[in-house]
mmCIF file of C-alpha atoms in Angstrom:
data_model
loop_
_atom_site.group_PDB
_atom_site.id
_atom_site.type_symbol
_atom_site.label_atom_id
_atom_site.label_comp_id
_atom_site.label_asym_id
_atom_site.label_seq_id
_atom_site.Cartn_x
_atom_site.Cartn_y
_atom_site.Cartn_z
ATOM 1 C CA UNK E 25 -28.357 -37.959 -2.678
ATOM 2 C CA UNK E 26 -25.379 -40.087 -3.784
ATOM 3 C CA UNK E 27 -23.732 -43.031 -2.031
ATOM 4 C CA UNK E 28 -21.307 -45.346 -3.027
ATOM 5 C CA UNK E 29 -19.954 -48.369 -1.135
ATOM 6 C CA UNK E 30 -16.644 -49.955 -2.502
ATOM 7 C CA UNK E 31 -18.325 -49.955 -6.104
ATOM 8 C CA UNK E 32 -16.300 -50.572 -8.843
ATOM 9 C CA UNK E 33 -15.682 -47.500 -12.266
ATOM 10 C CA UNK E 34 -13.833 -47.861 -15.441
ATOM 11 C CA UNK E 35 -12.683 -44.683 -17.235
ATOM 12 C CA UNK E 36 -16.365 -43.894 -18.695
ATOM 13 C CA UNK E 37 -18.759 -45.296 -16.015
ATOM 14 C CA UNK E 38 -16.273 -42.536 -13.680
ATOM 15 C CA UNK E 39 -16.886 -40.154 -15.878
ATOM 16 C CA UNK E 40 -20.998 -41.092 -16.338
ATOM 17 C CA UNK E 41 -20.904 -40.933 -12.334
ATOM 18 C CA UNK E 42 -19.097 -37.565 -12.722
ATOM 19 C CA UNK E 43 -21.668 -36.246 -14.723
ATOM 20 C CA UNK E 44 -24.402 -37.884 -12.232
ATOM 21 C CA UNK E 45 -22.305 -35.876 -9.640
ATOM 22 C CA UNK E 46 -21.764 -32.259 -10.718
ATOM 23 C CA UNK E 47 -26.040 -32.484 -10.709
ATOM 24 C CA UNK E 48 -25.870 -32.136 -6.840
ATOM 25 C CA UNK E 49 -23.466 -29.929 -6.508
ATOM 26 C CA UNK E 50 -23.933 -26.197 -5.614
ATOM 27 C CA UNK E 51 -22.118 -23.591 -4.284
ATOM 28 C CA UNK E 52 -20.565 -23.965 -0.839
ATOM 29 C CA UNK E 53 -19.851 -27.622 -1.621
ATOM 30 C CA UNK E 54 -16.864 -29.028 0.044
ATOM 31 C CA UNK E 55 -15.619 -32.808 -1.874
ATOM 32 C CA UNK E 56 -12.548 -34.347 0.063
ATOM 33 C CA UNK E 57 -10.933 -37.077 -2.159
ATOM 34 C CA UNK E 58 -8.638 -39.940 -0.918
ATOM 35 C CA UNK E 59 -6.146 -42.252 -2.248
ATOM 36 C CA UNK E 60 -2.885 -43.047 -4.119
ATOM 37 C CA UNK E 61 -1.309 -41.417 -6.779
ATOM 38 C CA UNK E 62 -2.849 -42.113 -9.906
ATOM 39 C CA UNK E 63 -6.164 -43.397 -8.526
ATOM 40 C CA UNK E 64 -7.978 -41.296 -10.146
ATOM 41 C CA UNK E 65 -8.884 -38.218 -7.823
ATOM 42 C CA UNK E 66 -7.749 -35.691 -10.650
ATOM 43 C CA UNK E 67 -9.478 -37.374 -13.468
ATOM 44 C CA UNK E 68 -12.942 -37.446 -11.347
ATOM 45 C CA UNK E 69 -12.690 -33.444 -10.790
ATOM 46 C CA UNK E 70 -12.075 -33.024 -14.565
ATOM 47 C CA UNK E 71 -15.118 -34.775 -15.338
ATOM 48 C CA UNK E 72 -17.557 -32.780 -13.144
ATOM 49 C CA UNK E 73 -15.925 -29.336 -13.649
ATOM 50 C CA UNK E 74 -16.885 -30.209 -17.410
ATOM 51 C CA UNK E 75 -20.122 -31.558 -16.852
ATOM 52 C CA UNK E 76 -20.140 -28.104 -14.295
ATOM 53 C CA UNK E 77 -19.433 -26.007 -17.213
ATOM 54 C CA UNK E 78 -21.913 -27.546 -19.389
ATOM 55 C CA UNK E 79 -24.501 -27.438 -16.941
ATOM 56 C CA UNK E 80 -23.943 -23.571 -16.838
ATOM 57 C CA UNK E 81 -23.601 -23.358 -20.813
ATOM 58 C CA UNK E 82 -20.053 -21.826 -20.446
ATOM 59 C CA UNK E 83 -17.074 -22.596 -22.492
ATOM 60 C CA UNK E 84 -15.010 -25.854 -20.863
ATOM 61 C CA UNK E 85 -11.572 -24.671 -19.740
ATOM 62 C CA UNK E 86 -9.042 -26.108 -22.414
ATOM 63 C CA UNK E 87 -7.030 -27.389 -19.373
ATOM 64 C CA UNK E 88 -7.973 -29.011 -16.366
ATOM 65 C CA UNK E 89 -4.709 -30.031 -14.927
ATOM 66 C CA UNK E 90 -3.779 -31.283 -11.279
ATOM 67 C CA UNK E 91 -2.789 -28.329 -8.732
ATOM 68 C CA UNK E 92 -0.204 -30.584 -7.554
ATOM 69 C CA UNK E 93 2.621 -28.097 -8.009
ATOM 70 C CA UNK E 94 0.857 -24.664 -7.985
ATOM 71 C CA UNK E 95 -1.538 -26.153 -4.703
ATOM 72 C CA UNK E 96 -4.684 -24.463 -6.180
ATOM 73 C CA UNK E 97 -5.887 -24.146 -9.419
ATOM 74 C CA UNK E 98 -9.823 -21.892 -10.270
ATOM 75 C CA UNK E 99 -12.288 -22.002 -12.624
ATOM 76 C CA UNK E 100 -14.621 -19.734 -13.138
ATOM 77 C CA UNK E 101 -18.266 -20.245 -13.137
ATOM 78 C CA UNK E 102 -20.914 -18.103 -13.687
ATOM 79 C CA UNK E 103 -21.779 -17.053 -10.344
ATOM 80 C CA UNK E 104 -19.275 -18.356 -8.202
ATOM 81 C CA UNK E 105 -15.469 -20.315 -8.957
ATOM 82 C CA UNK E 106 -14.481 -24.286 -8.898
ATOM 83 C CA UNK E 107 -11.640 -24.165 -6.090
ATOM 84 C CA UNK E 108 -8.890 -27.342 -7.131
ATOM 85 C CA UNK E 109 -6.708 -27.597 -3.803
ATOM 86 C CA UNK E 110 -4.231 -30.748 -3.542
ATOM 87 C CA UNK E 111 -2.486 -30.371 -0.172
ATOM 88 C CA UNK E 112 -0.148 -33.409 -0.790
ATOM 89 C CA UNK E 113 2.756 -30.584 -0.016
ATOM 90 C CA UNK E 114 0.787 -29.207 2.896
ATOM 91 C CA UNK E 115 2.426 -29.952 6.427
ATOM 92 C CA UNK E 116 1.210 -27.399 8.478
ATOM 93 C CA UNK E 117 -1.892 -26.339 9.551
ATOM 94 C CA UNK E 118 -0.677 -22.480 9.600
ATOM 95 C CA UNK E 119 -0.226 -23.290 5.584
ATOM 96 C CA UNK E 120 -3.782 -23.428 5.088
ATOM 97 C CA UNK E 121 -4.712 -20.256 6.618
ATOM 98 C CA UNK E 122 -1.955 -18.575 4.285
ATOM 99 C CA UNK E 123 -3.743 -20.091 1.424
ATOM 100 C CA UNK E 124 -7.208 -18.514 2.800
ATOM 101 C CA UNK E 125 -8.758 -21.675 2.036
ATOM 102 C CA UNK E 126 -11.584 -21.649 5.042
ATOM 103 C CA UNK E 127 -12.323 -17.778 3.800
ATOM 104 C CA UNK E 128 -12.823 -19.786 0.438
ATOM 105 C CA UNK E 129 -15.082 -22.492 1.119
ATOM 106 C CA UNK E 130 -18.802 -20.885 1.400
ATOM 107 C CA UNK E 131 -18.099 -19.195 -1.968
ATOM 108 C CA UNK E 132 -17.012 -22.090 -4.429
ATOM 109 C CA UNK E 133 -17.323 -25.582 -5.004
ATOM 110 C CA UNK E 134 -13.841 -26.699 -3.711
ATOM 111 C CA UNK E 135 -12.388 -29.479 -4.142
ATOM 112 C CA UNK E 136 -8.733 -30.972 -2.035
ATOM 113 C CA UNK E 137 -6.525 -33.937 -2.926
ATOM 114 C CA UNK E 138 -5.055 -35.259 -0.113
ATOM 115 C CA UNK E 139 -7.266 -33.957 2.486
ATOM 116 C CA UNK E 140 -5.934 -35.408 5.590
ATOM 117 C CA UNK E 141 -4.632 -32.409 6.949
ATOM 118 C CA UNK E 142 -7.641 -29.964 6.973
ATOM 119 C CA UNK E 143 -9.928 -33.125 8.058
ATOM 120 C CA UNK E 144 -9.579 -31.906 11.784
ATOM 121 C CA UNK E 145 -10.282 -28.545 11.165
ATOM 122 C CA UNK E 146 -14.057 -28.633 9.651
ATOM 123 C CA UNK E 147 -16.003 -28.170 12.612
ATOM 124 C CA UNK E 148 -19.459 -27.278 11.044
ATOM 125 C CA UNK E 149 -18.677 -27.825 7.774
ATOM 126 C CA UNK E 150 -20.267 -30.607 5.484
ATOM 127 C CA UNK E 151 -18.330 -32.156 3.027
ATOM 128 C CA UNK E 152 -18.499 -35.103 0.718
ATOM 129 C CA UNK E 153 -15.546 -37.741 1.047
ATOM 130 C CA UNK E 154 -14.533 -39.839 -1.676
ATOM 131 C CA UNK E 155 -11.747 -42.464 -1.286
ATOM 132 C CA UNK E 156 -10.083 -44.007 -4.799
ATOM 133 C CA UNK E 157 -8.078 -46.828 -4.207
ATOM 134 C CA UNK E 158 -7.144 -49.036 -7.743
ATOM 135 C CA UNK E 159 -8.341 -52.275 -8.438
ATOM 136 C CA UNK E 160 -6.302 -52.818 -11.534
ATOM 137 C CA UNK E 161 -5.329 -50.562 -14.593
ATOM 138 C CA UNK E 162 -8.558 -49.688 -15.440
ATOM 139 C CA UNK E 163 -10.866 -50.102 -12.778
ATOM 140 C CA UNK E 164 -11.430 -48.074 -9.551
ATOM 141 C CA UNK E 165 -12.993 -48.829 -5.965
ATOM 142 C CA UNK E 166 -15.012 -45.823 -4.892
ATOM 143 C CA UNK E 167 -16.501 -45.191 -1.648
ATOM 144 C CA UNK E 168 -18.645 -41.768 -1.052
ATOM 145 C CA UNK E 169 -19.529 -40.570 1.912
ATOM 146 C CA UNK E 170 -21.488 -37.103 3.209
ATOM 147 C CA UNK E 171 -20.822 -36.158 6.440
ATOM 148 C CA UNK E 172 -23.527 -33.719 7.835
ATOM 149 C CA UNK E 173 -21.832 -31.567 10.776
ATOM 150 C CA UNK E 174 -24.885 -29.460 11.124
#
């Protein structure tokens, strides 16, 4: 398993751990990711749904944007779909159930931007948390965490 501690990424070493990351990942995978705009949450799910994609020998998606305006964005995998959630919009609880995004999460590997709000809510679920927060322009401070509810 993966752990990081306030270690420090440039733009490839991110996208080497990316790579490293998308190996443990299965379906039913929840990954929470923290921090300020442009820290790099976005960038870090566009690396492993590629290295996801070539790990499953399927064509990469031409586009892997940030959901920020449309909330989710999928990708289709093989088997199962790559849920992109960023709830920076999301003030009410209610607002996730409309998006049906507990009905979504033993079926996918999701991922959600801006978490906070559905952090109260996962009761038995185990998730992988990943803060960002920016050093300087081209380095990043990342902290993993899994967080076994079982």
């Amino acid at each position: 398993m993966i752990k990081l501690n306030n270690e420090v990424f440039n733009l490839k070493e991110l996208e080497v751990f990316g790579n490293k990351f998308a190996l443990e990942l299965d379906k039913g995978d929840l990954i929470l990711l923290s921090g300020d705009l442009g820290s790099g949450k976005t960038t870090f799910v566009r690396f492993v749904i590629q290295s996801l994609y070539k790990k499953n020998k399927i064509k990469i998606p031409k586009q892997i944007r940030s959901p920020s305006y449309p909330i989710l964005i999928t990708y289709p995998l093989l088997y199962y779909e790559i849920f992109h959630y960023d709830l920076y919009r999301i003030k009410k609880i209610n607002e996730l159930i409309e998006l049906d995004i507990y009905e979504n999460l033993q079926n996918s590997i999701t991922f959600i931007e801006w978490p906070n709000i559905i952090l109260e809510n996962l009761s038995n679920q185990n998730y992988y948390k990943i803060d960002f927060e920016i050093k300087n322009q081209n380095t990043r401070y990342l902290n993993l965490k899994l967080f076994n509810k079982n």
